[in-house]
Short mmCIF file of C-alpha atoms in Angstrom, two decimals:
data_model
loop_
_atom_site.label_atom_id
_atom_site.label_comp_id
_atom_site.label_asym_id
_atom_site.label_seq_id
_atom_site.Cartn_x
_atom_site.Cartn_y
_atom_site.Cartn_z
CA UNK A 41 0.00 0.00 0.00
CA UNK A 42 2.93 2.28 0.84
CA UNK A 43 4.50 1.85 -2.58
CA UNK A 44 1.62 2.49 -4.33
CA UNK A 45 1.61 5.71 -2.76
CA UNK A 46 4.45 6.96 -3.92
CA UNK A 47 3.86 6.19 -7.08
CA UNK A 48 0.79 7.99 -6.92
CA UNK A 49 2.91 11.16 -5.73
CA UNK A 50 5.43 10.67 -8.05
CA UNK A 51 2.54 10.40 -11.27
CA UNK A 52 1.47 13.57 -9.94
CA UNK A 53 4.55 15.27 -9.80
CA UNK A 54 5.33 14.47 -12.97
CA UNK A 55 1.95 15.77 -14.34
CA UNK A 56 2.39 18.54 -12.36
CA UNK A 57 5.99 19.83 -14.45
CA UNK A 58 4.50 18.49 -17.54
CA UNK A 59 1.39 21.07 -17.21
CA UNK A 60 3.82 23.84 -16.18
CA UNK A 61 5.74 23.35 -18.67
CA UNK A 62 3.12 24.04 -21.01
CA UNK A 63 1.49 26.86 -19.80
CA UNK A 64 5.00 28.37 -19.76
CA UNK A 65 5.23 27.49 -23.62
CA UNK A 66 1.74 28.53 -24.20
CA UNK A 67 2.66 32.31 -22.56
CA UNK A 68 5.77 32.45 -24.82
CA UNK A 69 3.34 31.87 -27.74
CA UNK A 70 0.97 34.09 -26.86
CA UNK A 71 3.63 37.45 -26.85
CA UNK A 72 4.47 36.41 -30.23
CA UNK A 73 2.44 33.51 -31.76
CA UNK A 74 4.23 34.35 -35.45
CA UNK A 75 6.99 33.93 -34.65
CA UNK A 76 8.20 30.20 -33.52
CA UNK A 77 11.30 29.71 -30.88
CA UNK A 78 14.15 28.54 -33.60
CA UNK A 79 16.10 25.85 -31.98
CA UNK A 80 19.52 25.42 -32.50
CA UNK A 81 19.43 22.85 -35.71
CA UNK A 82 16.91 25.59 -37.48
CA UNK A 83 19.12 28.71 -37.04
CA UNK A 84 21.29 29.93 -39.75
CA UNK A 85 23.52 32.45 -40.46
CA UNK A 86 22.51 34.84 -43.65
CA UNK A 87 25.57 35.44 -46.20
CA UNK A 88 27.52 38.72 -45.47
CA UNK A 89 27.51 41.29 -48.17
CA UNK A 90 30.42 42.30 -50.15
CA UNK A 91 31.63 45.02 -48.56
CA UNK A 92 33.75 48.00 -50.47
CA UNK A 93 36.70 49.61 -49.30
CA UNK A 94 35.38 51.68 -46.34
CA UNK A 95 32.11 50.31 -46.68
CA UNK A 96 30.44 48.10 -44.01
CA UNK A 97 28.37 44.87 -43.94
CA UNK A 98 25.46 47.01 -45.14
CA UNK A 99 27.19 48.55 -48.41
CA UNK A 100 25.23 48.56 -51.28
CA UNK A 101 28.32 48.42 -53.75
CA UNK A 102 29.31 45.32 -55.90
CA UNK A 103 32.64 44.14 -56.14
CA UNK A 104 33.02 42.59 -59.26
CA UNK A 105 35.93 40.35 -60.40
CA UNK A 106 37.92 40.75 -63.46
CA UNK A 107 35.84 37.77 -65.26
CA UNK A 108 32.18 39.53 -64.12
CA UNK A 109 33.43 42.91 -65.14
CA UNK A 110 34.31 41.60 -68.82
CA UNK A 111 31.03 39.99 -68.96
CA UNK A 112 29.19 42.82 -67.95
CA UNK A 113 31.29 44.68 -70.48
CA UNK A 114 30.84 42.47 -73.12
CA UNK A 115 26.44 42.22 -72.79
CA UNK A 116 26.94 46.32 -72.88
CA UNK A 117 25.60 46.99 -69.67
CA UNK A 118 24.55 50.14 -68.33
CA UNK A 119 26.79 50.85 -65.36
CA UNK A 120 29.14 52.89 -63.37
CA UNK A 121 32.76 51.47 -61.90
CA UNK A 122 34.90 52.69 -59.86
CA UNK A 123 38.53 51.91 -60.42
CA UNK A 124 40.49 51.32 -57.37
CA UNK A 125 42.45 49.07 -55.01
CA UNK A 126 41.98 47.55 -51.36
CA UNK A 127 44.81 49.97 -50.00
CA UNK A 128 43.32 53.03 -51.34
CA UNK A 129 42.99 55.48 -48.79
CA UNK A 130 41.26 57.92 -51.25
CA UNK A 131 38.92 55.48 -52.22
CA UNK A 132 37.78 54.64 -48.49
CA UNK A 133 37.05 58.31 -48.12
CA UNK A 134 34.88 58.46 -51.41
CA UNK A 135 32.86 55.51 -50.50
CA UNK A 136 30.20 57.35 -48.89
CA UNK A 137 29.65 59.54 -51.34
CA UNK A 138 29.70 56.97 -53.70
CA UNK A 139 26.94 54.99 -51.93
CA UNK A 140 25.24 58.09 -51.74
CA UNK A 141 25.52 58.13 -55.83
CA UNK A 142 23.75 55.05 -55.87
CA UNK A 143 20.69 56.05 -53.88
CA UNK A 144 20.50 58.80 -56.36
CA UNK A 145 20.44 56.64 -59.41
CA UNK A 146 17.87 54.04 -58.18
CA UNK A 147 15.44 53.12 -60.86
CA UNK A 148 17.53 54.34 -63.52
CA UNK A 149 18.84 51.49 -64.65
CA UNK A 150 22.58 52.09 -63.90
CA UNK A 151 24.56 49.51 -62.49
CA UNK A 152 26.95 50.25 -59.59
CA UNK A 153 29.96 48.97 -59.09
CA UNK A 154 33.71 48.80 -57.97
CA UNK A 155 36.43 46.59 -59.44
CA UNK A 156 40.02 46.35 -57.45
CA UNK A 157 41.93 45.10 -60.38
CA UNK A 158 45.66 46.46 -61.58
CA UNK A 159 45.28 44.71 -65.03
CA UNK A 160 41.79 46.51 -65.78
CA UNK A 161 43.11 49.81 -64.30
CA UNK A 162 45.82 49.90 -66.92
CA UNK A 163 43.62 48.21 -69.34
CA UNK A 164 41.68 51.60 -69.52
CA UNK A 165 44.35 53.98 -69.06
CA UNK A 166 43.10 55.15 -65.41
CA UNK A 167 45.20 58.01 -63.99
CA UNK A 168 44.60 57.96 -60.32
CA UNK A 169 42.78 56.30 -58.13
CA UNK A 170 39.69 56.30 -57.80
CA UNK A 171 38.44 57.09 -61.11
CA UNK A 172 34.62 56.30 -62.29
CA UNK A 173 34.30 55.44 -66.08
CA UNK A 174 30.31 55.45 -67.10
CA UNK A 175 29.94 52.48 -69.69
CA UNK A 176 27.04 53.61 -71.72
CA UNK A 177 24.41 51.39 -72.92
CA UNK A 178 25.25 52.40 -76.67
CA UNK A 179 28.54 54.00 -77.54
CA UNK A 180 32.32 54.41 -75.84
CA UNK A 181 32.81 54.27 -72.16
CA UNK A 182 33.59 57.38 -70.71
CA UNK A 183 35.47 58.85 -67.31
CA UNK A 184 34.58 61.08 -65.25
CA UNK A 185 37.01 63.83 -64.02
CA UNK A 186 35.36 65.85 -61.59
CA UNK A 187 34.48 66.51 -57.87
CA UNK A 188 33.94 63.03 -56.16
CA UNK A 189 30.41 64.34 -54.81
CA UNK A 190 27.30 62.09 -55.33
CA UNK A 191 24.80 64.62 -56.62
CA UNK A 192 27.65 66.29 -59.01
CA UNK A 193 28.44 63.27 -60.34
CA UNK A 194 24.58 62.29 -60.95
CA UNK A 195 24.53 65.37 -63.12
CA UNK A 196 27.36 64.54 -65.21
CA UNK A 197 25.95 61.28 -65.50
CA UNK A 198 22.60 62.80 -66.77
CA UNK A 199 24.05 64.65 -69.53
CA UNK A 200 26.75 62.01 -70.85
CA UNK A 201 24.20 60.05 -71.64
CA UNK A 202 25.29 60.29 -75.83
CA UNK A 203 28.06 59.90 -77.49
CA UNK A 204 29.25 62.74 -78.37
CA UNK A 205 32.48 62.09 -80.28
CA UNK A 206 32.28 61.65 -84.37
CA UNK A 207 34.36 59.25 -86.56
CA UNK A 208 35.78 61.38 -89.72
CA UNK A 209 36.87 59.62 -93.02
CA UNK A 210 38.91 60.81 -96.38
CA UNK A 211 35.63 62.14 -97.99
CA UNK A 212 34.13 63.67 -94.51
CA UNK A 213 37.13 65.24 -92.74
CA UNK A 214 37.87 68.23 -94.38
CA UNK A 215 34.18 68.65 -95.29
CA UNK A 216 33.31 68.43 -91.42
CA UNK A 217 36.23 69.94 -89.68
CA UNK A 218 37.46 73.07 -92.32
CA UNK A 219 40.90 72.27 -91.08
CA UNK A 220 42.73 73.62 -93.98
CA UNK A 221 40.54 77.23 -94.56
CA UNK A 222 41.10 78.24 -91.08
CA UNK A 223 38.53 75.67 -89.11
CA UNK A 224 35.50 77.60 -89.36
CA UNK A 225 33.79 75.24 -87.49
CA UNK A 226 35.42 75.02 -84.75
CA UNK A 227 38.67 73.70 -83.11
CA UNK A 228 39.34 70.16 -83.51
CA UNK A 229 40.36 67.33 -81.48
CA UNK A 230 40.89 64.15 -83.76
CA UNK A 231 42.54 61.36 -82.52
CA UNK A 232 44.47 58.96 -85.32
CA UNK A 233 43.97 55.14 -83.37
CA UNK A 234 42.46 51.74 -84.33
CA UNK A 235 40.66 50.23 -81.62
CA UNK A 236 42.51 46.79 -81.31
CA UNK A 237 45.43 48.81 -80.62
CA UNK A 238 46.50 48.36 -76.77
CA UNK A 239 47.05 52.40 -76.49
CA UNK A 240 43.97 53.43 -78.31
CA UNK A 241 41.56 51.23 -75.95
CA UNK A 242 43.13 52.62 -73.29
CA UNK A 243 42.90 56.41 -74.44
CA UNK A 244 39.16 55.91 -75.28
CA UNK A 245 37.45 56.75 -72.17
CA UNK A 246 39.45 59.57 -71.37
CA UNK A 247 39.27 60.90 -75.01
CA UNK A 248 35.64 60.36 -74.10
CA UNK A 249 36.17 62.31 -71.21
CA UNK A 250 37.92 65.31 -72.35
CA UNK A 251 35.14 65.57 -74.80
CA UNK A 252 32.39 65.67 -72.41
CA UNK A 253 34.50 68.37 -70.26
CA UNK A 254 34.48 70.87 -73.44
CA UNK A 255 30.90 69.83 -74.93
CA UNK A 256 30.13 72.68 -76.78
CA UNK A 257 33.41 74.45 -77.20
CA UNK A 258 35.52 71.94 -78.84
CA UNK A 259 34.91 68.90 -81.30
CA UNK A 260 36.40 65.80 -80.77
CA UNK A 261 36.52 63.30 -83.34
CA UNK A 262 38.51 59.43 -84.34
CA UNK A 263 40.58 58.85 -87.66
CA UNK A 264 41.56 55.09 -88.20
CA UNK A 265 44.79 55.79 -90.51
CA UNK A 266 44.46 51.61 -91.52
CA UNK A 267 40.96 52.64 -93.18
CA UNK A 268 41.41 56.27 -94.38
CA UNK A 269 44.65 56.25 -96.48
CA UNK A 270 44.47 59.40 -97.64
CA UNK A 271 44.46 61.21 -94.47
CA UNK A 272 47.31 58.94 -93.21
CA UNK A 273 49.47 59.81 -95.73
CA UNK A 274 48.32 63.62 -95.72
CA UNK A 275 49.02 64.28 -92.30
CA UNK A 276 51.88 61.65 -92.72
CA UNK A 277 50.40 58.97 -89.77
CA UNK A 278 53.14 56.52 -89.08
CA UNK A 279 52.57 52.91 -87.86
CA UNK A 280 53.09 54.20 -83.89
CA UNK A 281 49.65 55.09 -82.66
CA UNK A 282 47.59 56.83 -80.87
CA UNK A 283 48.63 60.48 -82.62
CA UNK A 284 46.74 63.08 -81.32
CA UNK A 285 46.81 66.32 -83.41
CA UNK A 286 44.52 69.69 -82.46
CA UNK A 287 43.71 71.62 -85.89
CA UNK A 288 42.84 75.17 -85.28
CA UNK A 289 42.66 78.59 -87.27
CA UNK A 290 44.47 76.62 -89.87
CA UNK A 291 47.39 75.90 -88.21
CA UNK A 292 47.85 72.14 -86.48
CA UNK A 293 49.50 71.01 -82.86
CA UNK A 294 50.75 67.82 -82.23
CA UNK A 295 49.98 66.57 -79.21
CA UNK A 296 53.18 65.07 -77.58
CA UNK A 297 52.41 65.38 -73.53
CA UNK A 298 52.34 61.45 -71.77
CA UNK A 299 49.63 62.64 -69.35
CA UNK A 300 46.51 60.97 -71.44
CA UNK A 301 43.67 62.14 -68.64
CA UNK A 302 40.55 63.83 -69.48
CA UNK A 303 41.78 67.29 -67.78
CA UNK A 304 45.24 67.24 -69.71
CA UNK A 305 43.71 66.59 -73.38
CA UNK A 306 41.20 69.44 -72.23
CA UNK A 307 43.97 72.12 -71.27
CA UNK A 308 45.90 71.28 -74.48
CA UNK A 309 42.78 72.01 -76.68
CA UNK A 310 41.95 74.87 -74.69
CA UNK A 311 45.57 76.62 -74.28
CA UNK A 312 48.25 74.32 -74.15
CA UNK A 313 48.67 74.05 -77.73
CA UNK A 314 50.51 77.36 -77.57
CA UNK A 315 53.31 75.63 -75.99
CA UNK A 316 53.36 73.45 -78.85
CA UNK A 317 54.86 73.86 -82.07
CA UNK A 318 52.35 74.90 -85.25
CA UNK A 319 52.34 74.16 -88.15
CA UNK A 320 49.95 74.95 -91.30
CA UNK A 321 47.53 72.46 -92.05
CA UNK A 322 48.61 69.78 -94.35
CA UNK A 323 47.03 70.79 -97.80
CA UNK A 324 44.42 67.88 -99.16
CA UNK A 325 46.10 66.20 -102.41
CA UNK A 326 45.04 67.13 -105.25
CA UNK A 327 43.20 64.07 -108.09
CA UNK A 328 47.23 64.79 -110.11
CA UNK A 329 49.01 64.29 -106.96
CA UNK A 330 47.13 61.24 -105.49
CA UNK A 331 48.14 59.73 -108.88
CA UNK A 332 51.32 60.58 -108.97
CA UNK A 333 51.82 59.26 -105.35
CA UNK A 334 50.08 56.03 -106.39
CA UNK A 335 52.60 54.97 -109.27
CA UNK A 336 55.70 55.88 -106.87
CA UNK A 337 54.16 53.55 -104.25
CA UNK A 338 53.58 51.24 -107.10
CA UNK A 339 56.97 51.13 -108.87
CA UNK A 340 58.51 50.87 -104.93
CA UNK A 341 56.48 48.00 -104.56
CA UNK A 342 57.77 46.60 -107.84
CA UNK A 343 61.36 47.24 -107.18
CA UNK A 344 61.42 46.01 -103.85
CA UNK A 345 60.08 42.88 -105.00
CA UNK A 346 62.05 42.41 -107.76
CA UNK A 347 59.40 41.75 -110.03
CA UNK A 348 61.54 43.57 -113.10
CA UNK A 349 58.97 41.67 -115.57
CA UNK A 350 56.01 43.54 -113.78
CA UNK A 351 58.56 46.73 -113.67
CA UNK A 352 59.45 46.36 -117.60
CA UNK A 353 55.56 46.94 -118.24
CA UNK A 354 54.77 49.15 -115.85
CA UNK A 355 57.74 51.62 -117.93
CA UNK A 356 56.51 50.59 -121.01
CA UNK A 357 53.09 51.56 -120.33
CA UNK A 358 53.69 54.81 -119.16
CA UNK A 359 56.14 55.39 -122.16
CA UNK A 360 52.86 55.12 -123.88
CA UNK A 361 50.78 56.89 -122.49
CA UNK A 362 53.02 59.73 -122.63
CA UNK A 363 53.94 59.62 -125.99
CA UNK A 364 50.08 59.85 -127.06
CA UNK A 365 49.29 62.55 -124.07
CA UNK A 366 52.49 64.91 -126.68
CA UNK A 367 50.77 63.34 -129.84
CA UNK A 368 47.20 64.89 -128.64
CA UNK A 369 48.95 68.08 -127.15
CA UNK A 370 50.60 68.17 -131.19
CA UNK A 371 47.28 67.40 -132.39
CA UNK A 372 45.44 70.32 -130.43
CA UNK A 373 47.90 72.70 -131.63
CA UNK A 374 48.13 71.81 -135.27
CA UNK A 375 44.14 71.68 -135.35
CA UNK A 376 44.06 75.12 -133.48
CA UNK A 377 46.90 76.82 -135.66
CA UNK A 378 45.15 75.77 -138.43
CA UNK A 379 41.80 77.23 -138.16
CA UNK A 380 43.55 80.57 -137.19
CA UNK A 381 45.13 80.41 -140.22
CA UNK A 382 42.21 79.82 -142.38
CA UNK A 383 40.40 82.49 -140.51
CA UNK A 384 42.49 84.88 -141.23
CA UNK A 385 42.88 84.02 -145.08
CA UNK A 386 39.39 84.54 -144.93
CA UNK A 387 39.05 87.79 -143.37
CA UNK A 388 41.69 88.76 -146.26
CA UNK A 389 39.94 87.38 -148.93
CA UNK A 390 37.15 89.75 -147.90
#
């Protein structure tokens, strides 16, 4: 009888935590019955967001890798970079403001981002760091050279939308640019490159950028000398390229300076071509002369081949076609002597 009592006390003990137990659950539930207790097993721990130099867990920059940018690059994305590296002290500082720049741009469409990569910063010819290059939906990246405030940069950004940069050719340039009657419209920025050229890809966005900076009182423009012969060999365009040249008031500077950022082209076009040596514009050929300079690159050609068959001809024919050029000059003459003379014999007659 004795045990049985116990374990009639003990039962009731136990049924006695077991209902406190829940009634303590059921309290818990009731300050917050959304939201269940986690237990250990269920909690996990969310992936950190890349953070950018100076940034913290929260940033809302990407860092991209070399690989993502190209991609991006490639599929002509709308975006901003910034250029920089992890020790950049500069960059730190301008991350704020940069952040700040994104805010501004949401729901425009813009990508923003940051790549830390020495390759890509010489790639594209960045001169300090940090430097933002804008790579436009349609047309050349360009980079921004400017105060590194958000809303001063969302401006720029707003009216860079466009190209604004024009590709000349033999029958356009002196047409477009006047260069040779004294550039009545305008001064001229032209820039001789090809764009699989190492230096030329990594002048563009600052050429870009220097055009942007003097929209409206300067024109900048791109000559490919492997597709425009005549200009090449007018302005004599060697094999070594970029060659930068400003034509002005009919005289021409050669740019020479190795500074290649948007606010040194600017200056140059604006007054550091005085320092620079002039020259008058190189006069367009004339129809004779481009002929002329054909057969000499010709009969080089020939001689430095060897080919004296080819060579043999090439005299021959143009033996012949001087000898009738004097025969029809003879011709003229003797026809035009002629009927003077039988004029006159006329007039006597009379």
């Amino acid at each position: 009888m004795a045990i049985s009592n116990k374990v009639c006390v003990y039962y009731c003990v136990v049924l006695m935590l077991v209902l406190c137990q829940r009634s303590c659950e059921g309290a818990d539930s009731k300050q917050d019955p959304k939201k269940p207790i986690p237990t250990r097993q269920e909690k996990k721990t969310e992936p950190q967001k890349e953070t950018a130099a100076g940034g913290g867990e929260d940033s809302v920059i990407t860092l991209l890798s070399r690989n993502q940018f190209e991609q991006l690059a490639m599929a002509g994305k709308h975006m901003i970079v910034q250029f920089g590296s992890p020790n950049c002290q500069k960059c730190k500082e301008f991350q704020k403001e940069y952040e700040k720049l994104s805010h501004i741009l949401i729901g425009e469409g813009i990508g923003i981002y940051r790549v830390d990569d020495a390759t890509l910063t010489r790639q594209y010819g960045v001169p300090r760091l940090p430097t933002l290059i804008y790579f436009r939906s349609e047309g050349l990246p360009v980079m921004y050279f400017g105060e590194l405030d958000g809303y001063a940069i969302a401006q720029w950004v707003d009216s860079n939308t466009n190209q604004i940069t024009v590709n000349l050719f033999d029958d356009t340039f002196e047409h477009l640019t006047q260069a040779s009657t004294g550039a009545t419209t305008g001064n001229w920025m032209v820039n001789f490159c090809k764009k699989d050229v190492p230096a030329c890809f990594a002048l563009s966005a600052s050429w870009e950028g220097a055009a942007a900076r003097l929209q409206g009182r300067a024109n900048f423009a791109y000559v490919d000398p492997t597709k425009n012969e005549l200009l090449k060999r007018r302005f004599k365009i060697g094999d070594s390229l970029p060659v930068i040249m400003l034509f002005r008031q009919g005289k021409q500077y050669i740019y020479e300076l190795p500074a290649k950022d948007p606010a040194s082209l600017a200056v140059f076009a604006e007054t550091g071509y005085q320092h620079a040596k002039g020259s008058p514009v190189s006069l367009q050929a004339s129809p004779f002369d481009t002929l002329v300079e054909r057969l000499a690159h010709n009969l080089k050609e020939f001689t430095s081949d060897k080919d004296m068959g080819t060579l043999y001809i090439c005299f021959g024919a143009m033996f012949v076609i001087v000898v009738m050029v004097i025969a029809l000059v003879v011709e003229c003459c003797y026809v035009t002597c002629g009927s003077s003379k039988t004029t006159s014999k006329e007039k006597k007659s009379k």
